[in-house]
Amino acid sequence: MKSLIVAVIATAGIAFAGAASAQADLAQKNCGSCHALDTKKMGPSFKDIAKKFKGNATAQADLVAKVGSGKGHPAVKASPDDLNNIMKWVLAQ
């Protein structure tokens, strides 16, 4: 039982660290200048993006490609790992 509790706590800590890392990447890449969590700015809110792509199995890869290449979105200079981290967070909203 103790090992189960430790595993749950560790998993929650990892998830929190991943979310914090994604939010730091969002800030560093200035995503907030065009997007907000739940209100439309120049671009759609992160919650609207998540809603639009809900149930789409290729959403994360599609968004990483779009944002990384600059096709339909200003190109974001970030590593594929950083973009994947950001998109995973956005799609979880």
PDB file of N, CA and C in Angstrom:
ATOM      1  N   MET A   1       0.816  -1.186   0.000  1.00  0.00           N
ATOM      2  CA  MET A   1       0.000   0.000   0.000  1.00  0.00           C
ATOM      3  C   MET A   1       0.865   1.258   0.000  1.00  0.00           C
ATOM      4  N   LYS A   2       1.940   1.235   0.807  1.00  0.00           N
ATOM      5  CA  LYS A   2       2.824   2.398   0.856  1.00  0.00           C
ATOM      6  C   LYS A   2       3.449   2.660  -0.504  1.00  0.00           C
ATOM      7  N   SER A   3       3.822   1.602  -1.215  1.00  0.00           N
ATOM      8  CA  SER A   3       4.449   1.790  -2.530  1.00  0.00           C
ATOM      9  C   SER A   3       3.458   2.377  -3.529  1.00  0.00           C
ATOM     10  N   LEU A   4       2.191   2.030  -3.408  1.00  0.00           N
ATOM     11  CA  LEU A   4       1.167   2.598  -4.279  1.00  0.00           C
ATOM     12  C   LEU A   4       1.020   4.094  -4.024  1.00  0.00           C
ATOM     13  N   ILE A   5       1.008   4.478  -2.759  1.00  0.00           N
ATOM     14  CA  ILE A   5       0.887   5.898  -2.400  1.00  0.00           C
ATOM     15  C   ILE A   5       2.098   6.677  -2.907  1.00  0.00           C
ATOM     16  N   VAL A   6       3.273   6.116  -2.745  1.00  0.00           N
ATOM     17  CA  VAL A   6       4.493   6.762  -3.223  1.00  0.00           C
ATOM     18  C   VAL A   6       4.450   6.908  -4.745  1.00  0.00           C
ATOM     19  N   ALA A   7       3.974   5.884  -5.431  1.00  0.00           N
ATOM     20  CA  ALA A   7       3.891   5.931  -6.893  1.00  0.00           C
ATOM     21  C   ALA A   7       2.917   7.016  -7.354  1.00  0.00           C
ATOM     22  N   VAL A   8       1.798   7.140  -6.682  1.00  0.00           N
ATOM     23  CA  VAL A   8       0.807   8.160  -7.046  1.00  0.00           C
ATOM     24  C   VAL A   8       1.380   9.556  -6.820  1.00  0.00           C
ATOM     25  N   ILE A   9       2.037   9.745  -5.694  1.00  0.00           N
ATOM     26  CA  ILE A   9       2.634  11.048  -5.396  1.00  0.00           C
ATOM     27  C   ILE A   9       3.734  11.383  -6.405  1.00  0.00           C
ATOM     28  N   ALA A  10       4.555  10.409  -6.751  1.00  0.00           N
ATOM     29  CA  ALA A  10       5.629  10.639  -7.728  1.00  0.00           C
ATOM     30  C   ALA A  10       5.059  10.995  -9.085  1.00  0.00           C
ATOM     31  N   THR A  11       4.001  10.304  -9.491  1.00  0.00           N
ATOM     32  CA  THR A  11       3.372  10.585 -10.789  1.00  0.00           C
ATOM     33  C   THR A  11       2.796  11.997 -10.803  1.00  0.00           C
ATOM     34  N   ALA A  12       2.150  12.386  -9.728  1.00  0.00           N
ATOM     35  CA  ALA A  12       1.601  13.744  -9.643  1.00  0.00           C
ATOM     36  C   ALA A  12       2.715  14.782  -9.704  1.00  0.00           C
ATOM     37  N   GLY A  13       3.834  14.513  -9.046  1.00  0.00           N
ATOM     38  CA  GLY A  13       4.970  15.433  -9.079  1.00  0.00           C
ATOM     39  C   GLY A  13       5.539  15.576 -10.469  1.00  0.00           C
ATOM     40  N   ILE A  14       5.640  14.477 -11.199  1.00  0.00           N
ATOM     41  CA  ILE A  14       6.147  14.514 -12.569  1.00  0.00           C
ATOM     42  C   ILE A  14       5.193  15.297 -13.459  1.00  0.00           C
ATOM     43  N   ALA A  15       3.900  15.062 -13.309  1.00  0.00           N
ATOM     44  CA  ALA A  15       2.909  15.787 -14.111  1.00  0.00           C
ATOM     45  C   ALA A  15       2.973  17.281 -13.831  1.00  0.00           C
ATOM     46  N   PHE A  16       3.110  17.647 -12.556  1.00  0.00           N
ATOM     47  CA  PHE A  16       3.212  19.060 -12.187  1.00  0.00           C
ATOM     48  C   PHE A  16       4.472  19.674 -12.779  1.00  0.00           C
ATOM     49  N   ALA A  17       5.584  18.952 -12.709  1.00  0.00           N
ATOM     50  CA  ALA A  17       6.846  19.459 -13.258  1.00  0.00           C
ATOM     51  C   ALA A  17       6.731  19.651 -14.764  1.00  0.00           C
ATOM     52  N   GLY A  18       6.052  18.730 -15.448  1.00  0.00           N
ATOM     53  CA  GLY A  18       5.857  18.856 -16.891  1.00  0.00           C
ATOM     54  C   GLY A  18       5.014  20.063 -17.244  1.00  0.00           C
ATOM     55  N   ALA A  19       3.974  20.303 -16.464  1.00  0.00           N
ATOM     56  CA  ALA A  19       3.117  21.469 -16.696  1.00  0.00           C
ATOM     57  C   ALA A  19       3.888  22.757 -16.442  1.00  0.00           C
ATOM     58  N   ALA A  20       4.673  22.778 -15.395  1.00  0.00           N
ATOM     59  CA  ALA A  20       5.471  23.970 -15.090  1.00  0.00           C
ATOM     60  C   ALA A  20       6.487  24.231 -16.189  1.00  0.00           C
ATOM     61  N   SER A  21       7.086  23.170 -16.700  1.00  0.00           N
ATOM     62  CA  SER A  21       8.059  23.301 -17.779  1.00  0.00           C
ATOM     63  C   SER A  21       7.392  23.828 -19.053  1.00  0.00           C
ATOM     64  N   ALA A  22       6.218  23.314 -19.369  1.00  0.00           N
ATOM     65  CA  ALA A  22       5.489  23.780 -20.554  1.00  0.00           C
ATOM     66  C   ALA A  22       5.114  25.246 -20.413  1.00  0.00           C
ATOM     67  N   GLN A  23       4.671  25.641 -19.227  1.00  0.00           N
ATOM     68  CA  GLN A  23       4.298  27.038 -19.019  1.00  0.00           C
ATOM     69  C   GLN A  23       5.524  27.944 -19.109  1.00  0.00           C
ATOM     70  N   ALA A  24       6.665  27.469 -18.658  1.00  0.00           N
ATOM     71  CA  ALA A  24       7.905  28.249 -18.791  1.00  0.00           C
ATOM     72  C   ALA A  24       8.276  28.382 -20.264  1.00  0.00           C
ATOM     73  N   ASP A  25       8.122  27.291 -21.026  1.00  0.00           N
ATOM     74  CA  ASP A  25       8.407  27.342 -22.469  1.00  0.00           C
ATOM     75  C   ASP A  25       7.462  28.313 -23.167  1.00  0.00           C
ATOM     76  N   LEU A  26       6.173  28.294 -22.787  1.00  0.00           N
ATOM     77  CA  LEU A  26       5.192  29.222 -23.366  1.00  0.00           C
ATOM     78  C   LEU A  26       5.605  30.662 -23.124  1.00  0.00           C
ATOM     79  N   ALA A  27       6.041  30.954 -21.918  1.00  0.00           N
ATOM     80  CA  ALA A  27       6.464  32.313 -21.577  1.00  0.00           C
ATOM     81  C   ALA A  27       7.726  32.696 -22.329  1.00  0.00           C
ATOM     82  N   GLN A  28       8.666  31.780 -22.405  1.00  0.00           N
ATOM     83  CA  GLN A  28       9.941  32.064 -23.073  1.00  0.00           C
ATOM     84  C   GLN A  28       9.747  32.310 -24.567  1.00  0.00           C
ATOM     85  N   LYS A  29       8.804  31.626 -25.165  1.00  0.00           N
ATOM     86  CA  LYS A  29       8.559  31.772 -26.606  1.00  0.00           C
ATOM     87  C   LYS A  29       7.541  32.867 -26.907  1.00  0.00           C
ATOM     88  N   ASN A  30       7.105  33.593 -25.881  1.00  0.00           N
ATOM     89  CA  ASN A  30       6.169  34.722 -26.022  1.00  0.00           C
ATOM     90  C   ASN A  30       4.813  34.328 -26.606  1.00  0.00           C
ATOM     91  N   CYS A  31       4.376  33.105 -26.336  1.00  0.00           N
ATOM     92  CA  CYS A  31       3.070  32.659 -26.824  1.00  0.00           C
ATOM     93  C   CYS A  31       1.944  33.524 -26.257  1.00  0.00           C
ATOM     94  N   GLY A  32       2.149  34.031 -25.044  1.00  0.00           N
ATOM     95  CA  GLY A  32       1.136  34.844 -24.388  1.00  0.00           C
ATOM     96  C   GLY A  32       0.892  36.190 -25.038  1.00  0.00           C
ATOM     97  N   SER A  33       1.757  36.590 -25.953  1.00  0.00           N
ATOM     98  CA  SER A  33       1.505  37.860 -26.633  1.00  0.00           C
ATOM     99  C   SER A  33       0.348  37.731 -27.626  1.00  0.00           C
ATOM    100  N   CYS A  34       0.051  36.523 -28.070  1.00  0.00           N
ATOM    101  CA  CYS A  34      -1.056  36.300 -29.011  1.00  0.00           C
ATOM    102  C   CYS A  34      -2.148  35.395 -28.455  1.00  0.00           C
ATOM    103  N   HIS A  35      -1.822  34.575 -27.444  1.00  0.00           N
ATOM    104  CA  HIS A  35      -2.770  33.603 -26.894  1.00  0.00           C
ATOM    105  C   HIS A  35      -2.907  33.794 -25.393  1.00  0.00           C
ATOM    106  N   ALA A  36      -4.094  33.511 -24.871  1.00  0.00           N
ATOM    107  CA  ALA A  36      -4.346  33.485 -23.427  1.00  0.00           C
ATOM    108  C   ALA A  36      -4.987  32.144 -23.100  1.00  0.00           C
ATOM    109  N   LEU A  37      -5.063  31.826 -21.836  1.00  0.00           N
ATOM    110  CA  LEU A  37      -5.618  30.537 -21.437  1.00  0.00           C
ATOM    111  C   LEU A  37      -7.071  30.383 -21.865  1.00  0.00           C
ATOM    112  N   ASP A  38      -7.909  31.374 -21.528  1.00  0.00           N
ATOM    113  CA  ASP A  38      -9.336  31.189 -21.792  1.00  0.00           C
ATOM    114  C   ASP A  38     -10.030  32.360 -22.487  1.00  0.00           C
ATOM    115  N   THR A  39      -9.247  33.291 -23.033  1.00  0.00           N
ATOM    116  CA  THR A  39      -9.842  34.389 -23.808  1.00  0.00           C
ATOM    117  C   THR A  39      -9.091  34.561 -25.116  1.00  0.00           C
ATOM    118  N   LYS A  40      -9.825  34.936 -26.142  1.00  0.00           N
ATOM    119  CA  LYS A  40      -9.217  35.167 -27.451  1.00  0.00           C
ATOM    120  C   LYS A  40      -8.427  36.465 -27.417  1.00  0.00           C
ATOM    121  N   LYS A  41      -7.236  36.416 -27.942  1.00  0.00           N
ATOM    122  CA  LYS A  41      -6.434  37.617 -28.140  1.00  0.00           C
ATOM    123  C   LYS A  41      -6.257  37.730 -29.646  1.00  0.00           C
ATOM    124  N   MET A  42      -5.054  37.925 -30.112  1.00  0.00           N
ATOM    125  CA  MET A  42      -4.786  37.914 -31.547  1.00  0.00           C
ATOM    126  C   MET A  42      -5.052  36.514 -32.108  1.00  0.00           C
ATOM    127  N   GLY A  43      -4.728  35.501 -31.316  1.00  0.00           N
ATOM    128  CA  GLY A  43      -4.979  34.109 -31.683  1.00  0.00           C
ATOM    129  C   GLY A  43      -5.995  33.507 -30.728  1.00  0.00           C
ATOM    130  N   PRO A  44      -6.418  32.291 -31.011  1.00  0.00           N
ATOM    131  CA  PRO A  44      -7.411  31.648 -30.148  1.00  0.00           C
ATOM    132  C   PRO A  44      -6.843  31.336 -28.769  1.00  0.00           C
ATOM    133  N   SER A  45      -7.742  31.162 -27.793  1.00  0.00           N
ATOM    134  CA  SER A  45      -7.297  30.792 -26.448  1.00  0.00           C
ATOM    135  C   SER A  45      -6.790  29.351 -26.472  1.00  0.00           C
ATOM    136  N   PHE A  46      -5.964  29.022 -25.491  1.00  0.00           N
ATOM    137  CA  PHE A  46      -5.462  27.652 -25.393  1.00  0.00           C
ATOM    138  C   PHE A  46      -6.612  26.675 -25.173  1.00  0.00           C
ATOM    139  N   LYS A  47      -7.624  27.085 -24.416  1.00  0.00           N
ATOM    140  CA  LYS A  47      -8.778  26.213 -24.197  1.00  0.00           C
ATOM    141  C   LYS A  47      -9.548  25.986 -25.496  1.00  0.00           C
ATOM    142  N   ASP A  48      -9.676  27.015 -26.332  1.00  0.00           N
ATOM    143  CA  ASP A  48     -10.353  26.849 -27.624  1.00  0.00           C
ATOM    144  C   ASP A  48      -9.557  25.936 -28.549  1.00  0.00           C
ATOM    145  N   ILE A  49      -8.241  26.039 -28.504  1.00  0.00           N
ATOM    146  CA  ILE A  49      -7.394  25.149 -29.317  1.00  0.00           C
ATOM    147  C   ILE A  49      -7.597  23.709 -28.867  1.00  0.00           C
ATOM    148  N   ALA A  50      -7.582  23.484 -27.564  1.00  0.00           N
ATOM    149  CA  ALA A  50      -7.781  22.133 -27.026  1.00  0.00           C
ATOM    150  C   ALA A  50      -9.147  21.581 -27.432  1.00  0.00           C
ATOM    151  N   LYS A  51     -10.167  22.444 -27.355  1.00  0.00           N
ATOM    152  CA  LYS A  51     -11.518  22.018 -27.722  1.00  0.00           C
ATOM    153  C   LYS A  51     -11.591  21.659 -29.210  1.00  0.00           C
ATOM    154  N   LYS A  52     -10.948  22.463 -30.049  1.00  0.00           N
ATOM    155  CA  LYS A  52     -10.973  22.229 -31.494  1.00  0.00           C
ATOM    156  C   LYS A  52     -10.330  20.894 -31.863  1.00  0.00           C
ATOM    157  N   PHE A  53      -9.268  20.530 -31.170  1.00  0.00           N
ATOM    158  CA  PHE A  53      -8.521  19.326 -31.518  1.00  0.00           C
ATOM    159  C   PHE A  53      -8.865  18.113 -30.652  1.00  0.00           C
ATOM    160  N   LYS A  54      -9.849  18.245 -29.771  1.00  0.00           N
ATOM    161  CA  LYS A  54     -10.226  17.134 -28.895  1.00  0.00           C
ATOM    162  C   LYS A  54     -10.610  15.909 -29.727  1.00  0.00           C
ATOM    163  N   GLY A  55     -10.030  14.774 -29.375  1.00  0.00           N
ATOM    164  CA  GLY A  55     -10.331  13.530 -30.081  1.00  0.00           C
ATOM    165  C   GLY A  55      -9.515  13.307 -31.347  1.00  0.00           C
ATOM    166  N   ASN A  56      -8.702  14.269 -31.723  1.00  0.00           N
ATOM    167  CA  ASN A  56      -7.866  14.149 -32.918  1.00  0.00           C
ATOM    168  C   ASN A  56      -6.546  13.494 -32.512  1.00  0.00           C
ATOM    169  N   ALA A  57      -6.333  12.286 -32.974  1.00  0.00           N
ATOM    170  CA  ALA A  57      -5.160  11.513 -32.573  1.00  0.00           C
ATOM    171  C   ALA A  57      -3.846  12.130 -33.048  1.00  0.00           C
ATOM    172  N   THR A  58      -3.871  12.921 -34.104  1.00  0.00           N
ATOM    173  CA  THR A  58      -2.645  13.514 -34.644  1.00  0.00           C
ATOM    174  C   THR A  58      -2.496  14.989 -34.285  1.00  0.00           C
ATOM    175  N   ALA A  59      -3.340  15.479 -33.388  1.00  0.00           N
ATOM    176  CA  ALA A  59      -3.354  16.913 -33.059  1.00  0.00           C
ATOM    177  C   ALA A  59      -1.994  17.415 -32.596  1.00  0.00           C
ATOM    178  N   GLN A  60      -1.367  16.711 -31.676  1.00  0.00           N
ATOM    179  CA  GLN A  60      -0.093  17.187 -31.139  1.00  0.00           C
ATOM    180  C   GLN A  60       0.952  17.285 -32.245  1.00  0.00           C
ATOM    181  N   ALA A  61       1.100  16.246 -33.035  1.00  0.00           N
ATOM    182  CA  ALA A  61       2.082  16.263 -34.126  1.00  0.00           C
ATOM    183  C   ALA A  61       1.734  17.333 -35.154  1.00  0.00           C
ATOM    184  N   ASP A  62       0.454  17.488 -35.465  1.00  0.00           N
ATOM    185  CA  ASP A  62       0.023  18.505 -36.436  1.00  0.00           C
ATOM    186  C   ASP A  62       0.354  19.913 -35.947  1.00  0.00           C
ATOM    187  N   LEU A  63       0.080  20.176 -34.671  1.00  0.00           N
ATOM    188  CA  LEU A  63       0.344  21.507 -34.125  1.00  0.00           C
ATOM    189  C   LEU A  63       1.843  21.783 -34.014  1.00  0.00           C
ATOM    190  N   VAL A  64       2.611  20.780 -33.640  1.00  0.00           N
ATOM    191  CA  VAL A  64       4.068  20.945 -33.570  1.00  0.00           C
ATOM    192  C   VAL A  64       4.607  21.289 -34.955  1.00  0.00           C
ATOM    193  N   ALA A  65       4.137  20.589 -35.977  1.00  0.00           N
ATOM    194  CA  ALA A  65       4.592  20.860 -37.342  1.00  0.00           C
ATOM    195  C   ALA A  65       4.181  22.263 -37.793  1.00  0.00           C
ATOM    196  N   LYS A  66       2.945  22.642 -37.507  1.00  0.00           N
ATOM    197  CA  LYS A  66       2.437  23.960 -37.922  1.00  0.00           C
ATOM    198  C   LYS A  66       3.200  25.092 -37.251  1.00  0.00           C
ATOM    199  N   VAL A  67       3.378  24.999 -35.954  1.00  0.00           N
ATOM    200  CA  VAL A  67       4.038  26.066 -35.202  1.00  0.00           C
ATOM    201  C   VAL A  67       5.536  26.088 -35.496  1.00  0.00           C
ATOM    202  N   GLY A  68       6.135  24.937 -35.683  1.00  0.00           N
ATOM    203  CA  GLY A  68       7.566  24.870 -35.956  1.00  0.00           C
ATOM    204  C   GLY A  68       7.942  25.335 -37.348  1.00  0.00           C
ATOM    205  N   SER A  69       7.043  25.117 -38.314  1.00  0.00           N
ATOM    206  CA  SER A  69       7.361  25.447 -39.705  1.00  0.00           C
ATOM    207  C   SER A  69       6.950  26.860 -40.106  1.00  0.00           C
ATOM    208  N   GLY A  70       6.010  27.432 -39.380  1.00  0.00           N
ATOM    209  CA  GLY A  70       5.540  28.765 -39.738  1.00  0.00           C
ATOM    210  C   GLY A  70       4.488  28.750 -40.822  1.00  0.00           C
ATOM    211  N   LYS A  71       3.846  27.620 -41.048  1.00  0.00           N
ATOM    212  CA  LYS A  71       2.767  27.547 -42.040  1.00  0.00           C
ATOM    213  C   LYS A  71       1.435  27.730 -41.325  1.00  0.00           C
ATOM    214  N   GLY A  72       0.825  28.900 -41.488  1.00  0.00           N
ATOM    215  CA  GLY A  72      -0.439  29.199 -40.838  1.00  0.00           C
ATOM    216  C   GLY A  72      -0.286  29.729 -39.423  1.00  0.00           C
ATOM    217  N   HIS A  73       0.946  29.895 -38.986  1.00  0.00           N
ATOM    218  CA  HIS A  73       1.259  30.400 -37.643  1.00  0.00           C
ATOM    219  C   HIS A  73       2.680  30.923 -37.712  1.00  0.00           C
ATOM    220  N   PRO A  74       2.981  32.027 -37.063  1.00  0.00           N
ATOM    221  CA  PRO A  74       4.376  32.484 -37.067  1.00  0.00           C
ATOM    222  C   PRO A  74       5.300  31.376 -36.541  1.00  0.00           C
ATOM    223  N   ALA A  75       6.403  31.166 -37.213  1.00  0.00           N
ATOM    224  CA  ALA A  75       7.343  30.112 -36.814  1.00  0.00           C
ATOM    225  C   ALA A  75       7.884  30.385 -35.416  1.00  0.00           C
ATOM    226  N   VAL A  76       7.890  29.356 -34.606  1.00  0.00           N
ATOM    227  CA  VAL A  76       8.431  29.443 -33.249  1.00  0.00           C
ATOM    228  C   VAL A  76       9.745  28.688 -33.243  1.00  0.00           C
ATOM    229  N   LYS A  77      10.799  29.397 -32.887  1.00  0.00           N
ATOM    230  CA  LYS A  77      12.115  28.765 -32.825  1.00  0.00           C
ATOM    231  C   LYS A  77      12.238  28.040 -31.497  1.00  0.00           C
ATOM    232  N   ALA A  78      12.012  26.741 -31.546  1.00  0.00           N
ATOM    233  CA  ALA A  78      12.089  25.905 -30.351  1.00  0.00           C
ATOM    234  C   ALA A  78      12.434  24.497 -30.799  1.00  0.00           C
ATOM    235  N   SER A  79      12.988  23.742 -29.897  1.00  0.00           N
ATOM    236  CA  SER A  79      13.319  22.353 -30.213  1.00  0.00           C
ATOM    237  C   SER A  79      12.026  21.547 -30.346  1.00  0.00           C
ATOM    238  N   PRO A  80      12.077  20.458 -31.079  1.00  0.00           N
ATOM    239  CA  PRO A  80      10.887  19.590 -31.172  1.00  0.00           C
ATOM    240  C   PRO A  80      10.410  19.131 -29.791  1.00  0.00           C
ATOM    241  N   ASP A  81      11.346  18.862 -28.874  1.00  0.00           N
ATOM    242  CA  ASP A  81      10.950  18.457 -27.520  1.00  0.00           C
ATOM    243  C   ASP A  81      10.176  19.573 -26.818  1.00  0.00           C
ATOM    244  N   ASP A  82      10.657  20.807 -26.935  1.00  0.00           N
ATOM    245  CA  ASP A  82       9.961  21.937 -26.320  1.00  0.00           C
ATOM    246  C   ASP A  82       8.577  22.128 -26.940  1.00  0.00           C
ATOM    247  N   LEU A  83       8.494  22.043 -28.262  1.00  0.00           N
ATOM    248  CA  LEU A  83       7.199  22.204 -28.932  1.00  0.00           C
ATOM    249  C   LEU A  83       6.239  21.093 -28.530  1.00  0.00           C
ATOM    250  N   ASN A  84       6.730  19.867 -28.433  1.00  0.00           N
ATOM    251  CA  ASN A  84       5.874  18.765 -27.994  1.00  0.00           C
ATOM    252  C   ASN A  84       5.383  18.989 -26.572  1.00  0.00           C
ATOM    253  N   ASN A  85       6.254  19.470 -25.719  1.00  0.00           N
ATOM    254  CA  ASN A  85       5.892  19.760 -24.335  1.00  0.00           C
ATOM    255  C   ASN A  85       4.814  20.841 -24.275  1.00  0.00           C
ATOM    256  N   ILE A  86       4.998  21.890 -25.058  1.00  0.00           N
ATOM    257  CA  ILE A  86       4.016  22.982 -25.110  1.00  0.00           C
ATOM    258  C   ILE A  86       2.666  22.477 -25.620  1.00  0.00           C
ATOM    259  N   MET A  87       2.677  21.744 -26.731  1.00  0.00           N
ATOM    260  CA  MET A  87       1.417  21.287 -27.331  1.00  0.00           C
ATOM    261  C   MET A  87       0.699  20.276 -26.449  1.00  0.00           C
ATOM    262  N   LYS A  88       1.455  19.460 -25.752  1.00  0.00           N
ATOM    263  CA  LYS A  88       0.832  18.508 -24.825  1.00  0.00           C
ATOM    264  C   LYS A  88       0.074  19.289 -23.745  1.00  0.00           C
ATOM    265  N   TRP A  89       0.691  20.346 -23.233  1.00  0.00           N
ATOM    266  CA  TRP A  89       0.028  21.177 -22.212  1.00  0.00           C
ATOM    267  C   TRP A  89      -1.191  21.874 -22.788  1.00  0.00           C
ATOM    268  N   VAL A  90      -1.049  22.485 -23.968  1.00  0.00           N
ATOM    269  CA  VAL A  90      -2.159  23.206 -24.599  1.00  0.00           C
ATOM    270  C   VAL A  90      -3.335  22.264 -24.801  1.00  0.00           C
ATOM    271  N   LEU A  91      -3.080  21.069 -25.322  1.00  0.00           N
ATOM    272  CA  LEU A  91      -4.162  20.129 -25.614  1.00  0.00           C
ATOM    273  C   LEU A  91      -4.803  19.560 -24.356  1.00  0.00           C
ATOM    274  N   ALA A  92      -4.147  19.693 -23.222  1.00  0.00           N
ATOM    275  CA  ALA A  92      -4.707  19.208 -21.948  1.00  0.00           C
ATOM    276  C   ALA A  92      -5.623  20.245 -21.283  1.00  0.00           C
ATOM    277  N   GLN A  93      -5.737  21.414 -21.866  1.00  0.00           N
ATOM    278  CA  GLN A  93      -6.535  22.479 -21.247  1.00  0.00           C
ATOM    279  C   GLN A  93      -8.003  22.226 -21.404  1.00  0.00           C
TER     280      GLN A  93
END
